[in-house]
Short mmCIF file of C-alpha atoms and ligand atoms in Angstrom, two decimals:
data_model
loop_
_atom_site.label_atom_id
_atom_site.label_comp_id
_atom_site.label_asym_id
_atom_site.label_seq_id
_atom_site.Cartn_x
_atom_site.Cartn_y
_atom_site.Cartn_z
CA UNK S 1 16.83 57.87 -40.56
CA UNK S 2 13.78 57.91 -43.02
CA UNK S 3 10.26 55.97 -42.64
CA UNK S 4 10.45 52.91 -44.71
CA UNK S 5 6.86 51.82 -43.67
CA UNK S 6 4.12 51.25 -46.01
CA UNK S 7 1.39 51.85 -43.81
CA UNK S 8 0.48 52.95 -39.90
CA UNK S 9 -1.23 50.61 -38.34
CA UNK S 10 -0.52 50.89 -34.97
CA UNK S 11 1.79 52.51 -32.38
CA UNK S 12 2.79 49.40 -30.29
CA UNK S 13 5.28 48.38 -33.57
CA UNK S 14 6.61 51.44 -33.93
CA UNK S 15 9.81 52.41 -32.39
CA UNK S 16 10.78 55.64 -30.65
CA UNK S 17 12.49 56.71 -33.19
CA UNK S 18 9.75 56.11 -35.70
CA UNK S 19 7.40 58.10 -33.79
CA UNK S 20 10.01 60.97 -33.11
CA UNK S 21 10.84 60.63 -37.03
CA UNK S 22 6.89 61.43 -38.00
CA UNK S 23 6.23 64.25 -35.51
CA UNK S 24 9.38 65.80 -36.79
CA UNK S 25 8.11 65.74 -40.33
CA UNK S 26 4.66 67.03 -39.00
CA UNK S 27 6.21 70.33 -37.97
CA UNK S 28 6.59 72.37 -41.11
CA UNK S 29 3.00 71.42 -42.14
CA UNK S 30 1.66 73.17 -38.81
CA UNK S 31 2.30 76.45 -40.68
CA UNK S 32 0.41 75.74 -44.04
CA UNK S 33 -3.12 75.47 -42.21
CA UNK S 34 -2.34 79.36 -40.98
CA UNK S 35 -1.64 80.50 -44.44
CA UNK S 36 -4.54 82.58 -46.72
CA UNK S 37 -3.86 79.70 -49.02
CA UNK S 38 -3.63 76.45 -47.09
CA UNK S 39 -1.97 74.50 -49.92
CA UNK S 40 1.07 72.59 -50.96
CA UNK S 41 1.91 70.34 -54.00
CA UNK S 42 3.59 67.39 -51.97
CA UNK S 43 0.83 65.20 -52.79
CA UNK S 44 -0.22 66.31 -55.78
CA UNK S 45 -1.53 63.31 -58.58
CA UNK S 46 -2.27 61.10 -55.20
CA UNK S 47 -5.58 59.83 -54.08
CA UNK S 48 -6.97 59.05 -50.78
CA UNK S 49 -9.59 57.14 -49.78
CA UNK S 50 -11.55 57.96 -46.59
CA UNK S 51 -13.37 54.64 -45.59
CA UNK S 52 -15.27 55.24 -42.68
CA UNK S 53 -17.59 52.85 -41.08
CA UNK S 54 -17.83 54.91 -38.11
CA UNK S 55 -18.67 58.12 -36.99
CA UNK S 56 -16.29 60.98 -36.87
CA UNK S 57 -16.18 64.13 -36.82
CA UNK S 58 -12.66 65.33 -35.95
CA UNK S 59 -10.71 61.71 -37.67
CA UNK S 60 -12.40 62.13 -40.71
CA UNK S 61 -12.29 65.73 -41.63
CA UNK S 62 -9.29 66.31 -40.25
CA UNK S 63 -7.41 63.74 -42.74
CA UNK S 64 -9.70 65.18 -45.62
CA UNK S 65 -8.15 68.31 -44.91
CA UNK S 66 -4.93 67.11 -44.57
CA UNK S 67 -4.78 65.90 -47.85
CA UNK S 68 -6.58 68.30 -49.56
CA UNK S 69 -4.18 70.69 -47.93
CA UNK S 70 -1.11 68.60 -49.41
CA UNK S 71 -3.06 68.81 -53.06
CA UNK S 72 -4.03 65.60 -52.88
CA UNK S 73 -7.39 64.35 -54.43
CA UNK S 74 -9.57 62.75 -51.79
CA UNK S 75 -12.93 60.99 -52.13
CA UNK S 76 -14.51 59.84 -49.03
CA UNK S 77 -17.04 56.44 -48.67
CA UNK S 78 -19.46 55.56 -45.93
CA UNK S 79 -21.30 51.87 -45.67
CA UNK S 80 -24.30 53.79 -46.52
CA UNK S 81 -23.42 55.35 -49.56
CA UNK S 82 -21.16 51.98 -50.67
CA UNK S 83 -21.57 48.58 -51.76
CA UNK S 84 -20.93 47.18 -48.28
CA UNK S 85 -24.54 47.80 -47.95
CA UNK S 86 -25.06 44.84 -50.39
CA UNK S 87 -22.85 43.33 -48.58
CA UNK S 88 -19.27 43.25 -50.24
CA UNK S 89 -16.74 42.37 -48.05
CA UNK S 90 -14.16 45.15 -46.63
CA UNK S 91 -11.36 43.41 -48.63
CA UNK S 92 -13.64 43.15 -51.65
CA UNK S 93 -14.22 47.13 -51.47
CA UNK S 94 -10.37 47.58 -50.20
CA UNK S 95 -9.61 45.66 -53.83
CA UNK S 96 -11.59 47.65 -56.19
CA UNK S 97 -10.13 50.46 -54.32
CA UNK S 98 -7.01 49.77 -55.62
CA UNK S 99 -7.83 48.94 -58.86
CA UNK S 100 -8.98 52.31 -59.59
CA UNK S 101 -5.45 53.23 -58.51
CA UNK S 102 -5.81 55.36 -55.53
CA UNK S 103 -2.78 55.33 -53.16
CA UNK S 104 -4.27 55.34 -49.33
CA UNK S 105 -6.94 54.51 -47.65
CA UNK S 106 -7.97 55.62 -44.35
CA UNK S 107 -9.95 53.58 -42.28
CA UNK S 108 -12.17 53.73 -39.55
CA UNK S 109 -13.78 50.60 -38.44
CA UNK S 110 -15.43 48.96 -35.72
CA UNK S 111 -13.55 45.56 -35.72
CA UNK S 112 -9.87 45.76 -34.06
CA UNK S 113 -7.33 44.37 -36.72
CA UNK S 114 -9.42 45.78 -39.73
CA UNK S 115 -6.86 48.05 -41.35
CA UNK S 116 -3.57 45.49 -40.69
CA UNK S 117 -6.37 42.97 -42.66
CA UNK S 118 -6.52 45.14 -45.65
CA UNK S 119 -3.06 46.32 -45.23
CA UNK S 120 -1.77 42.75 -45.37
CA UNK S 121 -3.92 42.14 -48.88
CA UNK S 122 -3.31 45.38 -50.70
CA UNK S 123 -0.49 46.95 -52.18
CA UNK S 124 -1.66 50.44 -51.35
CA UNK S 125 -0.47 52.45 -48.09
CA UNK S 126 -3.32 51.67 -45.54
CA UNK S 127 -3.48 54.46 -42.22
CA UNK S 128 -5.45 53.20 -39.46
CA UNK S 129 -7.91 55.85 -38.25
CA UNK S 130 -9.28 53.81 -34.97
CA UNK S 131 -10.02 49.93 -35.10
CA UNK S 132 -12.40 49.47 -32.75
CA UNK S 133 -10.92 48.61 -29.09
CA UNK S 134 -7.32 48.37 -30.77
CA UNK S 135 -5.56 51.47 -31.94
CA UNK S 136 -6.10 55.05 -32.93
CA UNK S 137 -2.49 55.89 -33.83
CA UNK S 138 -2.83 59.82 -35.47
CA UNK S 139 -4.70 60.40 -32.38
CA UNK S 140 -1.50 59.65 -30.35
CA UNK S 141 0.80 61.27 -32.27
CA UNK S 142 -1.06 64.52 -32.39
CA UNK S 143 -1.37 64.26 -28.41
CA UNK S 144 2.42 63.63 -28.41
CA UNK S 145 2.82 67.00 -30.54
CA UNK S 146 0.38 69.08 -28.78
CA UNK S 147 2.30 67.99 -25.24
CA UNK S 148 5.79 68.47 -26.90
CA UNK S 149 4.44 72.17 -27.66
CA UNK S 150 3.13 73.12 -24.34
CA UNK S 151 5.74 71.48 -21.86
CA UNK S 152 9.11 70.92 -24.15
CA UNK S 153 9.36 67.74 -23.94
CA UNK S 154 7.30 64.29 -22.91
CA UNK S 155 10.14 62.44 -21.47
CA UNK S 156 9.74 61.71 -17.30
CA UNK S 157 6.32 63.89 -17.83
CA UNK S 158 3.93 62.18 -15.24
CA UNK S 159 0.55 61.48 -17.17
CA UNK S 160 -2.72 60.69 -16.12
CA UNK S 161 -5.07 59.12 -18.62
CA UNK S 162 -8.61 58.52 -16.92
CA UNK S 163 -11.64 56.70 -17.77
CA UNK S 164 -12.60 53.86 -19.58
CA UNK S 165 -9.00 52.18 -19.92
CA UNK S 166 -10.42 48.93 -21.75
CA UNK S 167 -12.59 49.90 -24.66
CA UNK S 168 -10.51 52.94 -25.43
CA UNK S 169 -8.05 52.86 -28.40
CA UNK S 170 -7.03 55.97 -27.68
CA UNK S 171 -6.00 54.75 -24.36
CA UNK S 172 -3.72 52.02 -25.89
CA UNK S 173 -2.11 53.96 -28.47
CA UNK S 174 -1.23 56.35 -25.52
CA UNK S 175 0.10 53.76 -23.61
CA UNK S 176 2.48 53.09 -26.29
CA UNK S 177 3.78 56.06 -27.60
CA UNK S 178 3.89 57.85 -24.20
CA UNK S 179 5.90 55.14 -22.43
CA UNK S 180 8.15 54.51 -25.54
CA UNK S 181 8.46 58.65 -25.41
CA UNK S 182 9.85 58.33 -21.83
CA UNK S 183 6.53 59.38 -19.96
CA UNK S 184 5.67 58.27 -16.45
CA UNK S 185 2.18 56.67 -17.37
CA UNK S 186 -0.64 56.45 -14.76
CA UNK S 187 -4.08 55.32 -15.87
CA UNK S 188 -6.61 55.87 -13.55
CA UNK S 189 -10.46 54.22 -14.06
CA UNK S 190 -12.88 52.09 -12.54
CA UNK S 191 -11.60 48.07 -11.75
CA UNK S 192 -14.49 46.90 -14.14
CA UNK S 193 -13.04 49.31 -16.84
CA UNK S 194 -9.61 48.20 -16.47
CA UNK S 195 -7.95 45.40 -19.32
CA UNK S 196 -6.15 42.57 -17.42
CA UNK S 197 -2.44 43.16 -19.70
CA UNK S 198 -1.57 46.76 -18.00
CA UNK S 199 1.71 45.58 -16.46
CA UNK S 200 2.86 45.21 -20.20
CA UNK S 201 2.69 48.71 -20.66
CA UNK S 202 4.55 49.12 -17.93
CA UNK S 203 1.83 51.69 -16.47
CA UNK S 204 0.81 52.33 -12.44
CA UNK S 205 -2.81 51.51 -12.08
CA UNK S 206 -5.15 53.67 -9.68
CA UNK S 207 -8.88 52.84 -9.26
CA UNK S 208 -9.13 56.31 -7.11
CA UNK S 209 -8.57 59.56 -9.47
CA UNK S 210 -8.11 61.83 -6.18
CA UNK S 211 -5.14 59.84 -5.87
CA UNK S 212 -3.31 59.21 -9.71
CA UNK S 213 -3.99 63.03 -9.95
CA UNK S 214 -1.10 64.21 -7.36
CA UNK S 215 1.01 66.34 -8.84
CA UNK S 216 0.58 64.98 -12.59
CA UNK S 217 1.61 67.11 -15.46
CA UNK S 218 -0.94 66.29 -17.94
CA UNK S 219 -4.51 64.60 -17.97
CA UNK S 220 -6.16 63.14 -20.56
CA UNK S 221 -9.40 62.65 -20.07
CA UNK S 222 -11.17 59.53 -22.34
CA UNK S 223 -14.61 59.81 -23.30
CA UNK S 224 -17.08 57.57 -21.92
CA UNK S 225 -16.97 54.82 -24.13
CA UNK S 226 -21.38 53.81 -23.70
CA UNK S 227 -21.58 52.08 -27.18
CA UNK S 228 -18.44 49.51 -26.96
CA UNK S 229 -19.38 48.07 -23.37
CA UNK S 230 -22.01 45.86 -24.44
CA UNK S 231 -23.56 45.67 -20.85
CA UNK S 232 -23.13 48.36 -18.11
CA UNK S 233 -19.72 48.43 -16.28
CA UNK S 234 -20.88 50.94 -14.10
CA UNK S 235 -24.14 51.40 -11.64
CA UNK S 236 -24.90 54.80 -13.51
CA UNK S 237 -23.56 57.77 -15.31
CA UNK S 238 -24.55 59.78 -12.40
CA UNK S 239 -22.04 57.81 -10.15
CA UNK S 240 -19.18 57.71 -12.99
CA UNK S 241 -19.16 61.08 -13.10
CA UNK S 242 -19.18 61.65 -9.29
CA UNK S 243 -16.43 59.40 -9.07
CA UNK S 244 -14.13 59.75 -12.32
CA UNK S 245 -15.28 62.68 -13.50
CA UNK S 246 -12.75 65.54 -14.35
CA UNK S 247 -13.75 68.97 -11.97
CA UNK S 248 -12.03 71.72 -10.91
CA UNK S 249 -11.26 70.95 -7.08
CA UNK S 250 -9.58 67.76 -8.52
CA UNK S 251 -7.66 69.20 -11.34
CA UNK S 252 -6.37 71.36 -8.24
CA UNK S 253 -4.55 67.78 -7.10
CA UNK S 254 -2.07 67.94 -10.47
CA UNK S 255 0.56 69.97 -10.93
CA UNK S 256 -0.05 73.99 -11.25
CA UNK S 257 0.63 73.73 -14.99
CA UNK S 258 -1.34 71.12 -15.72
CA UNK S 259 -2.27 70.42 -18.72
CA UNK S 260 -5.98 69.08 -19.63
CA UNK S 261 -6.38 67.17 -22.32
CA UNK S 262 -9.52 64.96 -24.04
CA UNK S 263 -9.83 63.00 -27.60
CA UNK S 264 -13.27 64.26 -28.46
CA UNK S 265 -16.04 64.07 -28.86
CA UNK S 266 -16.79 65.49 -25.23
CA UNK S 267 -19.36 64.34 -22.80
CA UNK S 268 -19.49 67.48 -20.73
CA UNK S 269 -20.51 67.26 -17.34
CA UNK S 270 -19.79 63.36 -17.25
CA UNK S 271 -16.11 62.64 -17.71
CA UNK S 272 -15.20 66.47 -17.57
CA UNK S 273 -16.74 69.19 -16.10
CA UNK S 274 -17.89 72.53 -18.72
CA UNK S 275 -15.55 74.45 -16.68
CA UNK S 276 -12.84 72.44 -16.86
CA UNK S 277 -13.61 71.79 -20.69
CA UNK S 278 -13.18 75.63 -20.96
CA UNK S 279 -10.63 76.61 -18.91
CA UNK S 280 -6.87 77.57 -19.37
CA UNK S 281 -5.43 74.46 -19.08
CA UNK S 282 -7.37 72.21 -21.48
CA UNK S 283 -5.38 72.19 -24.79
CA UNK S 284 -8.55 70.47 -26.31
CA UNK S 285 -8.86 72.37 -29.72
CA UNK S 286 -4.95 72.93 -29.89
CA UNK S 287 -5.26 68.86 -30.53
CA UNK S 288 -7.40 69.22 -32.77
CA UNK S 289 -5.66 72.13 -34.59
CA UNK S 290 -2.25 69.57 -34.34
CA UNK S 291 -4.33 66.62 -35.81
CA UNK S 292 -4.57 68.46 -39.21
CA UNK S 293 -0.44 68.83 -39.27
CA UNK S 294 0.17 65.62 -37.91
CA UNK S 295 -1.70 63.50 -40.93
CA UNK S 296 -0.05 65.84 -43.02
CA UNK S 297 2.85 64.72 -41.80
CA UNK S 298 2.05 61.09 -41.80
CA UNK S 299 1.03 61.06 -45.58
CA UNK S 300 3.95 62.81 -47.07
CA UNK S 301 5.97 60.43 -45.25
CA UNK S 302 4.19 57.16 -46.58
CA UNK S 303 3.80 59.18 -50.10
CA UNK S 304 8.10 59.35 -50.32
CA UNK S 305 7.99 55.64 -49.12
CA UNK S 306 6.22 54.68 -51.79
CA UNK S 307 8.01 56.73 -54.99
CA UNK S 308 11.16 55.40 -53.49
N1 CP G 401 -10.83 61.82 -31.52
C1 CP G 401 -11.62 61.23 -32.42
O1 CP G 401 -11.30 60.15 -32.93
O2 CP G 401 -12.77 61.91 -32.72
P1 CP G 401 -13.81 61.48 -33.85
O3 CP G 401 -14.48 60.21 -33.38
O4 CP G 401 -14.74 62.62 -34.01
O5 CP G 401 -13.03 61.20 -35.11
#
């Protein structure tokens, strides 16, 4: 099979093969960020747009140096530094984008459906970097990767992911590419942080983390998501973490292998314990590391697409 899409959007369209298909492709470019020279020509005479209007640290560099790495040239944009703070509309900026001729943009925004907007109006490849509550697609395909390294395989895998279900695209793009991996899903998180459409997943709900942890082979842990809840969903931070967070006598509930995992960026001491953070099991910074190969991956694929 080959990837015939024009842009990634999202994980919940995608098929299993799809997703198989890209972190296939992402393999051979884990190798090029260990070289002395981290560089290959498969991009080379392409441009990419980074169009953030969120923070980021790992999303944003990480696809920088993904492209860089594939020779691509890259120029990155911020609201600040854009005419979005005269207010142009996204589209407007998304237009003049392309009539400079770049190829992608990447985009980062706070409004779920943003990039499948843009994606519907331009003719350029568009990748979805995280749309607000929606989607955060590379994220789930380099958690996918950094699981197939460490265990083998994903399929009948029983996964915990913890925390703040509802306002957590990372959360839903797990749900999808885990389940449609073959995955046992658990999410495990407050009632008040919980979205109402979980038995479309096809996910087993816990409200008590003692009890989703039993004998789970993986864990990933979701940031505390304080800036998209708009009011409190929980009495304190103090009693989150005494309840949900991550610590060591609980990790001692999963399986002996377990392995920890967490998006970024970390609230240590509130959804995971420093010790935990640190310790053997938490593949934290191998994610990372896989992130880099994984868009990579993603943006030769859309690059062959589109010369086809
Ligand atoms: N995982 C993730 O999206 O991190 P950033 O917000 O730093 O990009």
């Amino acid at each position: 099979m080959s990837f015939q899409r024009k842009d990634l959007l999202g994980l919940g369209s995608l098929t299993s093969e799809e997703i198989a298909f890209i972190l296939k492709a992402a393999e051979p470019f884990k190798e090029i960020s260990g070289r002395e020279i981290k560089k290959v020509p498969a991009l080379r005479g392409k441009t990419v747009v980074n169009l953030f209007f969120e923070p980021s640290t790992r999303t944003r560099t990480s696809f920088e140096l993904a492209a860089k790495r594939l020779s691509a040239d890259v120029v990155n944009m911020s609201p600040s530094s854009s005419s979005v703070a005269k207010g142009e509309t996204l589209l407007d900026t998304a237009r003049n984008i392309e009539s400079m001729k770049a190829d992608m943009i990447v985009i980062r925004h706070s409004s779920a459906g943003a990039a499948e907007i843009l994606a519907r109006q331009v003719r350029l490849s568009v990748i979805n970097a995280g749309d607000g509550w929606h989607e955060h697609p590379t994220q789930a395909l380099l958690d996918l990767m950094t699981i197939q390294e460490n265990k083998g395989h994903v399929r009948d895998l029983r996964v915990a992911i913890v925390g703040d279900i509802a306002h957590s695209r990372v959360a839903r793009s797990n749900m999808h590419a885990l389940t449609k991996m073959g995955a046992k899903v658990r999410v495990a998180g407050p009632p008040t942080m919980m979205p109402p459409y979980l038995h479309r997943f096809g996910v087993e709900v816990y409200y008590h983390l003692d009890e989703a942890l039993a004998d789970v082979d993986v864990i990933i842990v979701l940031r505390l998501q304080l800036e998209r809840q708009g009011s409190s969903l929980f009495p304190s931070i103090r009693e989150y973490a005494r309840l949900y967070g991550l610590t060591a006598a609980r990790v001692k509930r999963a399986a002996r292998d377990v392995l920890i995992m967490h998006p970024g960026p970390v609230n240590r001491g509130i959804e995971i314990a420093h010790d935990v953070a640190d310790s053997e099991a938490a593949v934290i910074l191998d994610q990372v590391s896989n992130g880099v190969a994984v868009r990579m991956g993603l943006m030769y694929l859309l690059a062959q697409r589109r010369e086809s």
